[in-house]
Amino acid sequence: MARKLVVVDDQTEARQLITLVLSTEDHVIHEVGSGENAIDMVRALEPDTVILDVVMPGPVNGLDICRAIKSDPVLRRTGVILVTARGEPQDLQAGWAAGADAYIVKPFGFDHLVSTVERVGAEGAGPAASR
Amino acid sequence: MATITARRLFLARPLSQLRRMSPWWLAAIVAVSGLVTTLAAWQVSAGSGEAAARARFDGVADQITLAIQRRMISHEQILRGGGALFNLNNDLNRVQWRTYVAGLRLEETYPGILGVGFTRRLPAADLAQHVARVRAEGFPEYTVHPQQPRDEYHSIIYLEPFWGRNLRAFGYDMMTEPTRRAALERARDNGEPAMTRRVVLVQEGKQDVQPGFLLYFPVYRAGMPRGSVEERRLGLLGFVYSPFRARDLMTGILAGFNNDIAVEVFDGDAGGGDNLMFASAAVSADAPPRFNASRRLEFGGIHWTVRYSSLPAFEAAQPDPSRFVLFAGLVLTGFLAVLVMSLANTRNRAFAMARDMTSQLSESETRLRSVLASAAEGILTVSAAGRVHTANPAAERIFGLEGRDMDGKALDDLIVDHDVPRLCRIIEEQGIGVNAVARFEAQGRRATGENFPLAVSLSRTVDDGIARFTLMVRDVTEAKLTESILQLRERAIESSSNGIVIADMRLPGNPVIYVNPGFQRITGYSADEIIGRNCKLLQGGDAEQPGVKELALAIAGRRPASVLLRNYRKDGSLFWNELSVAPVFDEAGICTHYVGIQNDITQRVQAEDDLQVRKERLDAIFSLSPDGFVGFGADDTLTDVNPAFLRMTGFRQEELVGITEEEFDRRMQGLCDPALPYPPVRARIEDDGEGVPPIDGDRRSAPRHTLTLLKPEKRILQRSVRRGAEGSLEKVVYFRDVTRETEVDRLKSEFLSTAAHELRTPMASIFGFSELLLRRKYDETKTRELVGTINRQASILINLINELLDLARIEARAGKDFKARRQDPRALIENTVANLMVQNDPRRVLVTLGADIPAVDFDTEKLGLCLTNVLSNAYKYSPDGGSIELSTVTSAPGQRKALGIRVRDHGIGMTGEQVARVFERFYRADPSGNIPGTGLGMSLVKEIMELHGGDVDVESVRGMGTTVTLWLPLPEDRPMPLAA
C-alpha cells in the first residue's frame, strides 16, 4: 500500500539507504536533513509515517520531534519509527516514553525496515493508534 | 633354854619390824644377843668335855644360822632401798639404777649375790611401745621372753651389774616360770619381800650349774592405793629382785667358819636330795657324825632347813672349847653388830634420799599453794580417789562454780571422761615421772552443763606418801576460736594467687623469712631458695628503676609503698611485679618485719602496651585516612571526626563535636541532593531495607548507603555505620568518597555506549547498502555509487577502530613505547603537511616557520599523528573554505619555555561549551556525519602532548574558526626526562 513517508536523518547516507530500501513500494518518500526543519515538513506533508534518527546535531533531536508529533492533535495518528545507532536499554526506554511506535537499532536488516514501515503504517491507519 | 627361845623368837620376828628400827638399835640388839649367846655357850662349854663339845657345836650352828639370816636381811634391805627409789620415781632410769647398785659395792660386800635388778610389769597393750623404747636405749636385740602372748608381761629391764651371765636375764619374764611366779604373786599380794623355792637361774650356763633362788620385793605405782590385795594387784609397777646362786652364797657366808662342821641347806624341810640347796661337805654314811643339829630359817614367806653335822675334824679338836667359845663369840658379836649397823645405814641412806626429795616436794607444793589464789589459770588438786581436794578461784570461775565449794567434787564431773585411771594412763602414755607435767586437751563441763574446750597440765605429786594429782586447767574456747581464725588466715595466705613475702627487718640484710606458694609460683624460686636471702634477688641486675628507688625510700622511712617493678624469675624471664609493702611494728614501735604482696601483672602490662600501640596505629589511620570517620559516644553525641570527613563536607570540627546523631543527620541532609532520599544514621539496622548489605557480614555493621552531596561541591559518598557492642550506642560512621569512581564508572559506561553508537553508524551504511546490492539490481553507475558509499563508511570504521586502539594503547601503556628524540621539528611539520590527504579539497596549508626553531624532544610518529589530527580537523571544520595556517610560536615571557606548533582555520568554530568538551572522547562539534570523524582525535592529541610533557591549547569562536596550539617544552626546561 502506497504511503507518504518522511525520513529525518542528519546523515545523507542514512537517508539514502532508507529511501532506497523503501523505494520498491509505491511510497512517496521525503527526506529531511536536520531536526529543526523536520516538524515543519511533517506538518506540511502530513505523512503516514515518519522515520526519525535520534542523535542529530543541533537543538532538536529525534526524540523531540517524536514528542512534538505525538502531542500534536492533528499529527498524533502519524506513525513514528525511531531508527538509531543507540541501542542501550535506556535509549529504548526514552524512545517509548517519547511515544514512538517502533524502534529500530542500526544496523538494521532490509526486511525488518520494510515490515516495520508496513506494520506502523497499518496501525496508523487504524483508529487511535497510540503508544 | 630361855636364851635359845629368846633368840628363836627374835629370829622369827617379822622382818618388817626390823625395818623401822634405827641402825644403832639393830646393832645393839645383835650385840646383846650375841653376847648372851656367847656367855651362855662359854658357861656350858666350861662343863664336861662332851657337853662342852655339844655346846660348841650348837653354838657354831646357831652362829651360822644367824649369819645366813643376817645375810638375807641385808639382801632384803638392798631390795627395799631399791624399791624406795622406784616409789619416788616410777620411771627410774637405767643410769640411776646403776648408780644405786654400784653404790652398794656388791662384789666386795656380798659374795653370792648375782645382782640387783628390776622387773617391770607391762600390760600387753604397752609391750610393743616398751620394747621399742628399750631398744632405742641402745639394745636393739632386746625382747621380752618367752614370747607367747599373754595379758600381762614382766620383763627384767635392769639387772646390775649388767654384764656376763646377767645379760641372759635381760627381758626375761619370770612370771612364766611357776616357781618364780608363786613368789612373785606372794610378794605382790602381800606387799612384802618373797623368796622363791629352789630354781636354776637363767644365768646358769652349762657347766657348774648350781641351785639358786630369787628374792623379790614389790614396787607399786606412786599415788596408787595399796591397802587391799586388789589394790596392790592393780597398782603393781614391778619388782626389785636379786638372784642368788646357793653355793656361792653359802660359801661366802661360811668363809668365816672352820669347816669342821658340814652344813646342808634344804629348801623346806630336810629331806632327800631333791630340795638340797647346798652341802658344804659330804657326810660319810660309814661314820655317823657325833653331833647333829637342824635349824629352821623363815624368810620371804618360805622356810629353809639347815642341817649341821659334825665332822671328824670337829670331834678331834676340842682343846679348850670354853675359851674358844668366849673369844669367837665376842669377836663374832662385835663383827655382827658392825655389819648390821652398816647394812642399816645403807637402807637409811636410801630413805634419806627419799626424805630429801619429799621435803623438796613439800616446799614446792607450799610455793604452789601460795600462788594458787592469784593464778590466772585454774588449779585443782585431786585425790587418788578422783575427788577435788583444793581448787583456786580461777578454777571455780572456769567451771562456773564461783563461790561454791568444789571440794569433793568428782573429777569426771568437771572434765568429761577423765577419772583417775585415765589420768594415770595419760601420765604413763606421755612417759613422764613424778613432778613432771603431762599435757592434754579435753572437754570441760561447766555447772550449767555446757561443755567447753579445756587445756590441762597434769602432774602427780606424792606428799607424805599420799598421791595427788595437780591439774592446771585453762578455758581455751577463745584460744580455739583464735586458732581457727589464724588457721583460716594461714590457709588464705597459702592459697592466695598473689605472692606474699615476709622479711625480717631486725636481721642483717633483711632476709626473707616466709614466702607463700603464690610467691613460688610467680617467681619460680622455691621457699628454700629465697628464705634467708634479700628480696632484691628478684631485681636481677636491673636496679635502675624508678620503682626500686621509691621502694628503697619507703622502706628507709618505714612507710608502706606500692610500686611497679621489673623483676626476674629464677629462669631469668622478666615479669612485672605490682608490689605493695607494709611495715610491721612491735609494741615499742620498732619495725620488725615487712610484708610484701606481689601481683604478676606482666600480661596486663603487655596488654596495655599492645593497646597503646594499636591505639596509636588507629589514631594514625584515623588522621591520615582518605576516608571520613565520625565517632559517636555512648551518650549519643559526636565525639570524633577526622580530617578527611571535614574535607569532604566542609564542616569544621568544632561545629560538629558534641552534636547529637539526629543533628548530625540534619546537617548531612542539608548537604545532600534534596531530590534523593536521605537515609539517616539513626535508622535501625533491621528497619533498613534500602541499603546494600554490609560487606563484612557483621551484624553490627549497618547496610551501606550512597549519599549524593551537592554542597560544598558535588560528591558521592558511600556511608557505612558500625555499631559498638550489643546494646551500646557507640558507633563509627564511615564515609568513602566515591565521586571519582562513580564518575569513572559513568564515563566508562558512556564511552561504551558512545563507542557502540559510533561503530554502528558506519556499520549501518555498510550493512544496508551491501544488502541493497545483493537484493536489487542497479545499473553500473548506481552500483558504483553505492559501493563507493560502502567503501567510505568502511574507511571511517577503520579509522575509528585505529584511533580507539591508539588511545587505548597510549592509556594502557602510559607512554612505555614512547620514543622521544631531540630533533628539529621542521622536517616532521613539512612531511606531515605534504602527506596530508584531504579529498575533494584543493586548499593547501600555509606554513610559516620561525627562523630559529629550537630542537625539541619528541616521538616523530606520535607527534605526526597529533599534527595530522589537528590539520584534518581544520579542514573538516572549515567546509566552506578559508585558509588553514600553520606557524611556530614560542611561549610568552614568564611562562614555561616551550615551542608551539599552531594551526588555525577560519571554519565553523565552536561555542565556549563546545571548546570545554573538545577533549572528551567521541565528542563531535558536528555530529551530523557530514563531517567525518570519530570524536577521538582531540582526546588522542591531548594524551600524546601530555606524554611529551607538553600541552594543547584550543581557542575558538563560533563561526569564526578555531586555533589549536601544540606545546612542546624546550629541553633545558623540561621538568623530568620521560621514562621511555
mmCIF file of C-alpha atoms in Angstrom, chain B residues 111-301:
data_model
loop_
_atom_site.group_PDB
_atom_site.id
_atom_site.type_symbol
_atom_site.label_atom_id
_atom_site.label_comp_id
_atom_site.label_asym_id
_atom_site.label_seq_id
_atom_site.Cartn_x
_atom_site.Cartn_y
_atom_site.Cartn_z
ATOM 1 C CA PRO B 111 79.538 -62.620 147.569
ATOM 2 C CA GLY B 112 76.904 -64.915 146.151
ATOM 3 C CA ILE B 113 74.523 -62.222 145.108
ATOM 4 C CA LEU B 114 74.454 -62.114 141.363
ATOM 5 C CA GLY B 115 72.993 -58.673 141.095
ATOM 6 C CA VAL B 116 70.131 -56.405 141.870
ATOM 7 C CA GLY B 117 67.529 -55.958 139.234
ATOM 8 C CA PHE B 118 64.132 -54.574 138.410
ATOM 9 C CA THR B 119 61.449 -56.394 136.526
ATOM 10 C CA ARG B 120 58.690 -54.262 135.154
ATOM 11 C CA ARG B 121 55.082 -55.127 134.733
ATOM 12 C CA LEU B 122 53.794 -54.479 131.259
ATOM 13 C CA PRO B 123 50.168 -54.647 130.132
ATOM 14 C CA ALA B 124 50.044 -56.467 126.794
ATOM 15 C CA ALA B 125 48.947 -53.233 125.096
ATOM 16 C CA ASP B 126 52.126 -51.489 126.133
ATOM 17 C CA LEU B 127 54.517 -54.218 125.157
ATOM 18 C CA ALA B 128 55.408 -53.043 121.706
ATOM 19 C CA GLN B 129 55.963 -49.463 122.808
ATOM 20 C CA HIS B 130 58.042 -50.679 125.721
ATOM 21 C CA VAL B 131 60.227 -52.900 123.586
ATOM 22 C CA ALA B 132 60.720 -50.061 121.158
ATOM 23 C CA ARG B 133 61.717 -47.714 123.930
ATOM 24 C CA VAL B 134 64.253 -50.113 125.407
ATOM 25 C CA ARG B 135 65.672 -50.876 122.021
ATOM 26 C CA ALA B 136 66.009 -47.175 121.463
ATOM 27 C CA GLU B 137 68.142 -47.014 124.561
ATOM 28 C CA GLY B 138 70.775 -48.948 122.658
ATOM 29 C CA PHE B 139 69.666 -52.585 122.986
ATOM 30 C CA PRO B 140 68.481 -53.459 119.504
ATOM 31 C CA GLU B 141 68.312 -57.143 120.393
ATOM 32 C CA TYR B 142 66.081 -56.542 123.381
ATOM 33 C CA THR B 143 62.918 -58.572 123.612
ATOM 34 C CA VAL B 144 60.650 -59.863 126.332
ATOM 35 C CA HIS B 145 60.985 -63.626 126.550
ATOM 36 C CA PRO B 146 59.499 -66.139 126.446
ATOM 37 C CA GLN B 147 57.290 -64.656 123.821
ATOM 38 C CA GLN B 148 53.970 -66.490 123.893
ATOM 39 C CA PRO B 149 51.095 -63.966 124.052
ATOM 40 C CA ARG B 150 49.549 -63.165 127.433
ATOM 41 C CA ASP B 151 47.643 -60.363 129.115
ATOM 42 C CA GLU B 152 50.497 -59.141 131.149
ATOM 43 C CA TYR B 153 54.200 -59.292 130.751
ATOM 44 C CA HIS B 154 57.036 -58.792 133.163
ATOM 45 C CA SER B 155 60.426 -58.004 131.925
ATOM 46 C CA ILE B 156 63.747 -57.747 133.641
ATOM 47 C CA ILE B 157 64.728 -54.384 132.382
ATOM 48 C CA TYR B 158 67.528 -53.576 134.780
ATOM 49 C CA LEU B 159 69.988 -56.023 136.307
ATOM 50 C CA GLU B 160 73.196 -54.632 137.696
ATOM 51 C CA PRO B 161 75.962 -55.394 137.256
ATOM 52 C CA PHE B 162 74.883 -55.590 133.691
ATOM 53 C CA TRP B 163 77.420 -57.925 132.234
ATOM 54 C CA GLY B 164 78.392 -61.524 131.922
ATOM 55 C CA ARG B 165 75.785 -64.088 132.757
ATOM 56 C CA ASN B 166 73.352 -61.387 133.915
ATOM 57 C CA LEU B 167 72.780 -60.397 130.311
ATOM 58 C CA ARG B 168 70.956 -63.697 129.832
ATOM 59 C CA ALA B 169 68.237 -62.483 132.184
ATOM 60 C CA PHE B 170 67.606 -59.217 130.307
ATOM 61 C CA GLY B 171 63.997 -59.200 129.144
ATOM 62 C CA TYR B 172 63.153 -62.497 130.875
ATOM 63 C CA ASP B 173 59.571 -62.756 132.150
ATOM 64 C CA MET B 174 59.871 -64.574 135.467
ATOM 65 C CA MET B 175 56.086 -64.845 135.737
ATOM 66 C CA THR B 176 56.206 -67.501 133.087
ATOM 67 C CA GLU B 177 58.011 -69.897 135.363
ATOM 68 C CA PRO B 178 55.741 -71.435 138.068
ATOM 69 C CA THR B 179 58.256 -71.447 140.914
ATOM 70 C CA ARG B 180 59.179 -67.844 140.411
ATOM 71 C CA ARG B 181 55.597 -66.925 139.724
ATOM 72 C CA ALA B 182 54.484 -68.222 143.097
ATOM 73 C CA ALA B 183 56.990 -65.997 144.851
ATOM 74 C CA LEU B 184 56.220 -63.022 142.671
ATOM 75 C CA GLU B 185 52.495 -63.241 143.345
ATOM 76 C CA ARG B 186 53.119 -63.630 147.048
ATOM 77 C CA ALA B 187 55.285 -60.561 147.060
ATOM 78 C CA ARG B 188 52.752 -58.641 145.019
ATOM 79 C CA ASP B 189 49.755 -59.589 147.108
ATOM 80 C CA ASN B 190 51.416 -59.133 150.478
ATOM 81 C CA GLY B 191 53.447 -56.115 149.689
ATOM 82 C CA GLU B 192 56.353 -57.896 151.394
ATOM 83 C CA PRO B 193 59.586 -59.486 150.221
ATOM 84 C CA ALA B 194 59.178 -63.009 148.922
ATOM 85 C CA MET B 195 61.670 -65.678 148.152
ATOM 86 C CA THR B 196 61.410 -68.436 145.592
ATOM 87 C CA ARG B 197 61.884 -72.050 146.138
ATOM 88 C CA ARG B 198 64.916 -73.712 144.631
ATOM 89 C CA VAL B 199 65.347 -72.882 140.983
ATOM 90 C CA VAL B 200 68.007 -72.968 138.376
ATOM 91 C CA LEU B 201 68.794 -69.418 137.434
ATOM 92 C CA VAL B 202 68.615 -68.328 133.842
ATOM 93 C CA GLN B 203 72.086 -67.016 134.350
ATOM 94 C CA GLU B 204 73.390 -70.557 134.668
ATOM 95 C CA GLY B 205 75.404 -71.863 131.829
ATOM 96 C CA LYS B 206 76.080 -75.489 131.012
ATOM 97 C CA GLN B 207 78.851 -76.059 133.476
ATOM 98 C CA ASP B 208 78.941 -75.733 137.195
ATOM 99 C CA VAL B 209 75.185 -75.490 137.474
ATOM 100 C CA GLN B 210 74.149 -74.578 140.986
ATOM 101 C CA PRO B 211 70.794 -74.439 142.687
ATOM 102 C CA GLY B 212 69.618 -70.912 143.095
ATOM 103 C CA PHE B 213 66.794 -68.796 144.364
ATOM 104 C CA LEU B 214 65.465 -65.322 143.960
ATOM 105 C CA LEU B 215 64.279 -62.678 146.338
ATOM 106 C CA TYR B 216 61.577 -60.269 145.286
ATOM 107 C CA PHE B 217 60.299 -57.001 146.611
ATOM 108 C CA PRO B 218 57.183 -55.477 145.078
ATOM 109 C CA VAL B 219 57.041 -51.880 143.849
ATOM 110 C CA TYR B 220 53.712 -50.101 143.340
ATOM 111 C CA ARG B 221 52.809 -47.126 141.289
ATOM 112 C CA ALA B 222 53.215 -43.908 143.119
ATOM 113 C CA GLY B 223 49.940 -42.458 144.282
ATOM 114 C CA MET B 224 48.001 -45.658 143.877
ATOM 115 C CA PRO B 225 46.220 -47.082 146.840
ATOM 116 C CA ARG B 226 47.656 -50.310 148.141
ATOM 117 C CA GLY B 227 45.508 -51.108 151.121
ATOM 118 C CA SER B 228 43.968 -54.329 149.824
ATOM 119 C CA VAL B 229 45.212 -57.227 147.779
ATOM 120 C CA GLU B 230 43.131 -55.994 144.880
ATOM 121 C CA GLU B 231 44.589 -52.530 145.076
ATOM 122 C CA ARG B 232 48.063 -53.956 145.256
ATOM 123 C CA ARG B 233 47.447 -56.133 142.239
ATOM 124 C CA LEU B 234 46.132 -53.108 140.353
ATOM 125 C CA GLY B 235 48.873 -50.785 141.379
ATOM 126 C CA LEU B 236 51.813 -53.124 140.831
ATOM 127 C CA LEU B 237 54.654 -51.481 138.962
ATOM 128 C CA GLY B 238 57.150 -54.290 139.135
ATOM 129 C CA PHE B 239 59.641 -55.967 141.396
ATOM 130 C CA VAL B 240 63.059 -55.207 142.655
ATOM 131 C CA TYR B 241 64.844 -58.505 142.939
ATOM 132 C CA SER B 242 68.076 -60.317 143.377
ATOM 133 C CA PRO B 243 69.047 -63.724 142.059
ATOM 134 C CA PHE B 244 71.274 -65.882 144.160
ATOM 135 C CA ARG B 245 73.465 -68.909 143.487
ATOM 136 C CA ALA B 246 73.129 -71.015 146.625
ATOM 137 C CA ARG B 247 76.628 -72.443 146.727
ATOM 138 C CA ASP B 248 78.311 -69.165 146.055
ATOM 139 C CA LEU B 249 76.161 -67.528 148.697
ATOM 140 C CA MET B 250 76.739 -70.154 151.299
ATOM 141 C CA THR B 251 80.397 -70.482 150.567
ATOM 142 C CA GLY B 252 80.691 -66.775 151.155
ATOM 143 C CA ILE B 253 78.775 -66.935 154.385
ATOM 144 C CA LEU B 254 80.725 -69.919 155.656
ATOM 145 C CA ALA B 255 84.078 -68.426 154.817
ATOM 146 C CA GLY B 256 84.390 -67.125 158.336
ATOM 147 C CA PHE B 257 83.838 -70.511 159.968
ATOM 148 C CA ASN B 258 86.036 -73.579 160.454
ATOM 149 C CA ASN B 259 84.970 -76.194 158.015
ATOM 150 C CA ASP B 260 84.774 -78.914 160.686
ATOM 151 C CA ILE B 261 81.003 -78.940 160.582
ATOM 152 C CA ALA B 262 79.082 -79.989 157.493
ATOM 153 C CA VAL B 263 76.319 -77.606 156.584
ATOM 154 C CA GLU B 264 73.404 -78.616 154.375
ATOM 155 C CA VAL B 265 70.687 -76.255 153.372
ATOM 156 C CA PHE B 266 67.337 -77.612 152.283
ATOM 157 C CA ASP B 267 64.564 -75.737 150.645
ATOM 158 C CA GLY B 268 61.756 -76.555 153.061
ATOM 159 C CA ASP B 269 62.256 -79.484 155.409
ATOM 160 C CA ALA B 270 65.390 -81.570 155.423
ATOM 161 C CA GLY B 271 64.924 -84.498 153.140
ATOM 162 C CA GLY B 272 66.444 -86.272 150.215
ATOM 163 C CA GLY B 273 68.499 -84.662 147.520
ATOM 164 C CA ASP B 274 65.537 -83.040 145.758
ATOM 165 C CA ASN B 275 65.409 -79.943 147.799
ATOM 166 C CA LEU B 276 69.027 -79.741 148.780
ATOM 167 C CA MET B 277 70.268 -76.318 148.049
ATOM 168 C CA PHE B 278 73.692 -76.549 149.432
ATOM 169 C CA ALA B 279 76.005 -79.013 151.100
ATOM 170 C CA SER B 280 79.361 -77.908 152.415
ATOM 171 C CA ALA B 281 80.864 -81.368 152.547
ATOM 172 C CA ALA B 282 79.763 -84.878 152.082
ATOM 173 C CA VAL B 283 78.756 -86.628 155.274
ATOM 174 C CA SER B 284 80.093 -90.146 155.351
ATOM 175 C CA ALA B 285 77.455 -92.767 155.847
ATOM 176 C CA ASP B 286 80.058 -95.122 157.353
ATOM 177 C CA ALA B 287 80.908 -92.851 160.203
ATOM 178 C CA PRO B 288 77.808 -91.150 161.525
ATOM 179 C CA PRO B 289 78.532 -87.755 162.946
ATOM 180 C CA ARG B 290 78.777 -87.401 166.643
ATOM 181 C CA PHE B 291 76.712 -84.230 166.700
ATOM 182 C CA ASN B 292 73.714 -83.294 164.642
ATOM 183 C CA ALA B 293 71.549 -80.202 164.630
ATOM 184 C CA SER B 294 68.841 -78.638 162.453
ATOM 185 C CA ARG B 295 67.799 -75.090 162.280
ATOM 186 C CA ARG B 296 64.740 -73.704 160.606
ATOM 187 C CA LEU B 297 65.037 -70.430 158.770
ATOM 188 C CA GLU B 298 61.942 -68.481 157.777
ATOM 189 C CA PHE B 299 62.402 -65.885 155.219
ATOM 190 C CA GLY B 300 60.464 -64.257 152.479
ATOM 191 C CA GLY B 301 57.428 -66.389 153.092
#
